[in-house]
XYZ file of C-alpha atoms in Angstrom:
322
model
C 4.397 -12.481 -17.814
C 3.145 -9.300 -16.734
C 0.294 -7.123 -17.250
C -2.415 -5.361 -15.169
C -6.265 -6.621 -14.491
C -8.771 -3.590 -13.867
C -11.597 -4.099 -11.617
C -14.963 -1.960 -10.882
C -16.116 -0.976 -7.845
C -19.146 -2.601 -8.236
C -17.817 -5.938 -9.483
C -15.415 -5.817 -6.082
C -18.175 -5.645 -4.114
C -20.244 -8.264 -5.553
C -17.946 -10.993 -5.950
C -15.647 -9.945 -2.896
C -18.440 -9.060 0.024
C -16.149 -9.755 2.979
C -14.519 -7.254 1.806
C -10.987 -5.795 0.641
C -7.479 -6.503 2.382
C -6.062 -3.373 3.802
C -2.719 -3.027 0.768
C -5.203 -3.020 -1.958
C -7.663 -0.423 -0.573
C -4.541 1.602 -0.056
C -3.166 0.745 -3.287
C -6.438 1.849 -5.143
C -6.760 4.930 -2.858
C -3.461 6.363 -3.698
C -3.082 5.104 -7.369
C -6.846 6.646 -8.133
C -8.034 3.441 -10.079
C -8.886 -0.348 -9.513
C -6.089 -1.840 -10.720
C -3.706 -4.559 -9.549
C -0.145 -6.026 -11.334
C -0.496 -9.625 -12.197
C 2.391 -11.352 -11.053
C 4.011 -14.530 -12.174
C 3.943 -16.051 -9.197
C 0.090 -15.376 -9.272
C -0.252 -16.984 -12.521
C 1.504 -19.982 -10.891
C -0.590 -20.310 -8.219
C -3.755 -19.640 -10.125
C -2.534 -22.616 -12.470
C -1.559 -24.985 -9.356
C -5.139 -25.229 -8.453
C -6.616 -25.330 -11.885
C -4.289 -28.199 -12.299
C -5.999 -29.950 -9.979
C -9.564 -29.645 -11.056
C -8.694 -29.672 -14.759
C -5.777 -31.744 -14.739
C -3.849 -31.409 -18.193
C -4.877 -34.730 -20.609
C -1.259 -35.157 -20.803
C 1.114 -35.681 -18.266
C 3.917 -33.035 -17.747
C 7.268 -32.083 -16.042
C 6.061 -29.043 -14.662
C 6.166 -28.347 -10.746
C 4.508 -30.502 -8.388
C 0.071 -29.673 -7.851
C -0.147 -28.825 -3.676
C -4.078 -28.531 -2.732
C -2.886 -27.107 0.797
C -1.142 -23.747 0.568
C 0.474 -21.131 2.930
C 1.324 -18.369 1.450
C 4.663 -16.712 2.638
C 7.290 -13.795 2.042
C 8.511 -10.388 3.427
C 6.382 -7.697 4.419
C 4.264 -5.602 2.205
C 5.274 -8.227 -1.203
C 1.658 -8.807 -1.911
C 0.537 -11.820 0.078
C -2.977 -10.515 1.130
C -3.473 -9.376 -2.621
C -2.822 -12.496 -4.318
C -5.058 -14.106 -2.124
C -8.132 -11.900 -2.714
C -7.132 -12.101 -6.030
C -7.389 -15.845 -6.290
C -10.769 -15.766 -4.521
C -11.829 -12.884 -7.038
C -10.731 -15.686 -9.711
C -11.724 -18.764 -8.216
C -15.338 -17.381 -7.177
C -15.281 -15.874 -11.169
C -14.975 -19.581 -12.531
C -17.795 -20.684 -10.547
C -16.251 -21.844 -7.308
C -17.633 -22.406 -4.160
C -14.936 -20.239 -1.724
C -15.095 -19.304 2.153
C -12.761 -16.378 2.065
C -11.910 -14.956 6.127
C -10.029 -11.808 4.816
C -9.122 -10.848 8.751
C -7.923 -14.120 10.395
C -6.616 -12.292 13.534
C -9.961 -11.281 14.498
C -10.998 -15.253 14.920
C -8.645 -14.497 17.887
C -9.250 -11.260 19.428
C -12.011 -9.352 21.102
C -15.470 -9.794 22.541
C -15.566 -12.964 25.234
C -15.133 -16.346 25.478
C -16.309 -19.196 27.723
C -15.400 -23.475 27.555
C -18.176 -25.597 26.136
C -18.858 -28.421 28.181
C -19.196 -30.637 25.237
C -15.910 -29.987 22.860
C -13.545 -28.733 25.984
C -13.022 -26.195 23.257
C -13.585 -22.253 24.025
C -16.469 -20.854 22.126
C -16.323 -17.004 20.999
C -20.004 -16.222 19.947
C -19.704 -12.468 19.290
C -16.659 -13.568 17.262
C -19.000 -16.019 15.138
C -21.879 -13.275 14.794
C -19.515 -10.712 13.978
C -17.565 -13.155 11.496
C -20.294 -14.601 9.436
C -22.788 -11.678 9.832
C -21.169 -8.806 9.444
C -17.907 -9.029 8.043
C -19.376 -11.468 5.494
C -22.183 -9.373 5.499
C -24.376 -12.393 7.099
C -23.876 -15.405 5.807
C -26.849 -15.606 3.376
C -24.218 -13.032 0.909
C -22.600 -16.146 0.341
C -25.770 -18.469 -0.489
C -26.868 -15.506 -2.317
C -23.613 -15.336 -4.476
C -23.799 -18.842 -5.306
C -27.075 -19.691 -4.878
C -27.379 -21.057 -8.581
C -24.564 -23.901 -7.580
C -26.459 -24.299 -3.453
C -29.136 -25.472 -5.095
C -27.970 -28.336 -6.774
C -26.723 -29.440 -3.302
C -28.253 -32.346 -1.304
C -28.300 -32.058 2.015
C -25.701 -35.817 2.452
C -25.954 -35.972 6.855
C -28.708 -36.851 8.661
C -27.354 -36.357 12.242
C -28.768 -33.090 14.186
C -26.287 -30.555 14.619
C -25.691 -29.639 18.579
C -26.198 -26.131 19.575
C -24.178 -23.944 21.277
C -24.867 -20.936 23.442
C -25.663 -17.719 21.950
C -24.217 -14.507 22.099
C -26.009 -12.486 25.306
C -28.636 -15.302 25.163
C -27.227 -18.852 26.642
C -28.298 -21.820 25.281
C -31.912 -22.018 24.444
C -34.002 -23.727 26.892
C -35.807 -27.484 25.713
C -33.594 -27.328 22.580
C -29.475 -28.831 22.314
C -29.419 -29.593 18.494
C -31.100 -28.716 15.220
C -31.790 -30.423 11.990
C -30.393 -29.685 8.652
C -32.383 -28.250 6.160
C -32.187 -29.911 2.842
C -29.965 -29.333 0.200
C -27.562 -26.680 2.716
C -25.119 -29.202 3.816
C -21.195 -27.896 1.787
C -18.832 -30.053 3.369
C -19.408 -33.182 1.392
C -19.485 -31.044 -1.390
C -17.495 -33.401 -4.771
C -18.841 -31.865 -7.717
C -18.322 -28.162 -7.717
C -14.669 -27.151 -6.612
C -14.613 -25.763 -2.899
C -11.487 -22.981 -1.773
C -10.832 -22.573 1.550
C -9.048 -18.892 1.806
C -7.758 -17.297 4.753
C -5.798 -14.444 5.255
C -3.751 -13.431 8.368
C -3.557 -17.363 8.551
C -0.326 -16.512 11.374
C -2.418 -15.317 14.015
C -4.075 -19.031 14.248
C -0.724 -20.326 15.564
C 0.164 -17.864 18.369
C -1.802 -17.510 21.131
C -5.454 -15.447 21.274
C -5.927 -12.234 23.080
C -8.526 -14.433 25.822
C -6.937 -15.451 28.797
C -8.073 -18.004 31.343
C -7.826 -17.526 35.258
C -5.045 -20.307 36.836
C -5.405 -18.361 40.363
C -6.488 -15.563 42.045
C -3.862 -13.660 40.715
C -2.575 -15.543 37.317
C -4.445 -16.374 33.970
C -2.688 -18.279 31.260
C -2.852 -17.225 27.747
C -5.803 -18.854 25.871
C -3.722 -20.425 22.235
C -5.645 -20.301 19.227
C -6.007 -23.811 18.323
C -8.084 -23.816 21.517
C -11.018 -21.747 20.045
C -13.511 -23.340 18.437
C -13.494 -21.455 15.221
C -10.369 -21.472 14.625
C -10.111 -25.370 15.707
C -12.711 -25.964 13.184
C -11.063 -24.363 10.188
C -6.619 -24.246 11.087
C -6.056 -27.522 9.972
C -4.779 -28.556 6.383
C -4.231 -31.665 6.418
C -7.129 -32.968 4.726
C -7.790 -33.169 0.759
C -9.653 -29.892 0.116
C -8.108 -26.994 -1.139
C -6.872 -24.609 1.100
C -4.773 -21.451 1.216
C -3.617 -19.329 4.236
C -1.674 -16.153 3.804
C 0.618 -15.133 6.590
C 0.466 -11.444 7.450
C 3.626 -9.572 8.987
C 1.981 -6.753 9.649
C -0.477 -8.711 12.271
C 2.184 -10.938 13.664
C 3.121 -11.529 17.143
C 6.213 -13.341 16.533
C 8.488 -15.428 14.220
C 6.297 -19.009 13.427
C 8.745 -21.984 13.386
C 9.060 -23.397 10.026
C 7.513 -26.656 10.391
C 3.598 -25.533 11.040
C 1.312 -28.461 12.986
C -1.654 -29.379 11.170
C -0.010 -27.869 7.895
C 2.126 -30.188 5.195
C 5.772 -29.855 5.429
C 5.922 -28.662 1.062
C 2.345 -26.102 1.831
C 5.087 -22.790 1.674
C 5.127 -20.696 -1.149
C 7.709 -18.206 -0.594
C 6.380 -14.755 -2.722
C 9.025 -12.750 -3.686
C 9.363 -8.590 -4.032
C 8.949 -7.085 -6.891
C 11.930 -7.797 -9.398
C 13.090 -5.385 -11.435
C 11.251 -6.026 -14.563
C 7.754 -5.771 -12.120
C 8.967 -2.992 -10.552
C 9.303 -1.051 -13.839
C 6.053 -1.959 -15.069
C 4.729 -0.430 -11.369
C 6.639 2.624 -12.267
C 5.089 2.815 -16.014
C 1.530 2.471 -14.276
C 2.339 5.465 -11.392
C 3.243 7.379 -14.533
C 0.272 6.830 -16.546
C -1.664 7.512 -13.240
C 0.336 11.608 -13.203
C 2.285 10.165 -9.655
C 5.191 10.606 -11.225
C 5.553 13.776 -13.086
C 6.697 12.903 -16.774
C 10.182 15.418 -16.294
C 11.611 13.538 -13.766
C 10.568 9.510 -15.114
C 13.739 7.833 -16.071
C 15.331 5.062 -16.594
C 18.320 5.995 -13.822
C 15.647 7.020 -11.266
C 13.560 3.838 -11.536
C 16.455 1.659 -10.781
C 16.957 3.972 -7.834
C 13.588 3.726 -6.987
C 13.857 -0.246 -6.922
C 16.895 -0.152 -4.899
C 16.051 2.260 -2.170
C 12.610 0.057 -1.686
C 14.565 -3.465 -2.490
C 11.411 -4.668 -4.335
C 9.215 -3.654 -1.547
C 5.956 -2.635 -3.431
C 4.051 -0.079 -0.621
C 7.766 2.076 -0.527
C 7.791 2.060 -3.995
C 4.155 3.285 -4.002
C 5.597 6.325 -1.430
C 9.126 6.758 -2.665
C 7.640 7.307 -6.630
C 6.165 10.978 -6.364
C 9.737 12.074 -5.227
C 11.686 10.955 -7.989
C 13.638 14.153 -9.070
């Protein structure tokens, strides 16, 4: 199956705050409309998790339900798209969904120090910047759901232990805070919860931090090591979780067997095949990228075969068809 789903502007930027991945921006940009190709394989994944909060009344053959899962492929097939897409989906059926559209910069810039109490290393600008600004503060989110938050009951009692802030240290009399009633998510059963990260990669190799060994060494900080990303890598748990690897931020080839990740979590997204790509080259024509002289059956095909499925060189290699 495919076919094409339109957004607005406006509805992008109310149920996607954190913003857009870099491939659609540019895809909207240079296409001149809000418009994305529905793939298969997104229809599969869509239906893998709606299997598993509506499972089907009767049983079936069809492919195995995974709540944890990474999604893979070559570079520039769409992996950062799907995902937003699925949050755009998820968050549309009334979902509760953390969504970390830029993964890699969990791991990179600002500074760093070790809390004394995890032995973990605690990025505060990171944090700030993360759930203030690129989420635009985290109160977007309560905001967005705010009709689900407040059927929520706050289920721990313990105080929460405080960290140091950003600039400010730790404040002085006070180590931990209370929760306030009815915020608490993580015990969340009733309302579906998606965990969504993008650039999911970067939380494998190590961070840009570095910590002095000698006068004249430092050894490379890892990313497991931070406390954000510590808090959030793992999937092995029963919530559902996606993280989408992103080539175009990597640092090196990941070994196939992932710690903290289920050995079955890959699912390998293809290129475009030939009946997508056509359907891309239909849509550039529509759009006047391709002028209507030159569209053809022959120079499609050669269009698919120069790019081998690859959707952002079909996207440049379209307005020179001849």
């Amino acid at each position: 199956m495919i076919g094409l789903f339109i957004f607005s502007e406006e509805e992008l930027n109310e149920v996607l705050p954190e913003g857009l991945p870099t491939g659609m921006l540019e895809e909207f940009k240079e296409s001149m409309r809000h418009a994305l190709l529905v793939r298969q394989s997104f229809l599969d994944l869509r239906d893998n998790f709606r299997r598993i909060v509506d499972p089907p009344m009767l049983s079936s053959n069809g492919p195995k339900v995974r709540k944890q899962v990474v999604l893979d492929g070559p570079r520039s097939c769409g992996k950062s798209n799907m995902l937003a897409m699925l949050v755009h989906w998820a968050r549309d059926e009334g979902w509760l969904v953390l969504y970390v559209p830029r993964g890699r910069e969990w791991t990179h810039g600002g500074y760093f120090y070790k809390n004394p109490r995890t032995v973990l290393w605690d990025t505060p600008l990171q944090a700030e910047h993360v759930f203030k600004a690129r989420i635009l503060s985290y109160m977007d989110f309560l905001k967005y759901n705010e009709s689900r938050l407040r059927e929520l009951p706050c289920q721990i009692l313990d105080p929460i232990p405080l960290g140091e802030g950003a600039g400010i240290g730790y404040m002085k009399g006070v180590d931990s805070k209370e929760i306030p009633e009815g915020k608490e998510l993580s015990l969340v059963k009733d309302i579906p919860v998606l965990i969504a990260i993008d650039q999911y990669n970067n939380w494998f190799t190590f961070s840009e931090y570095e910590k002095p060994v000698t006068i004249r060494s430092c050894r490379p900080v890892h990313s497991r090591e931070l406390t954000m990303v510590n808090a959030f890598r793992s999937m092995m748990h029963d919530e559902m979780m996606v993280g989408a690897f992103s080539h175009s931020t990597a640092v090196g080839k990941l070994r196939k067997d992932l710690p903290d990740v289920p050995v079955d979590a890959r699912f390998n997204l293809p290129r475009y095949n030939i009946d997508e790509a056509a359907a891309v080259c239909h849509y550039y024509h529509r759009q006047r990228l391709v002028s209507r002289e030159v569209f053809t059956e022959e120079n499609l095909k050669k269009v698919y075969y120069l790019s081998n499925g690859n959707g952002v060189e079909m996207r440049s290699l379209a307005p020179l068809m001849r």
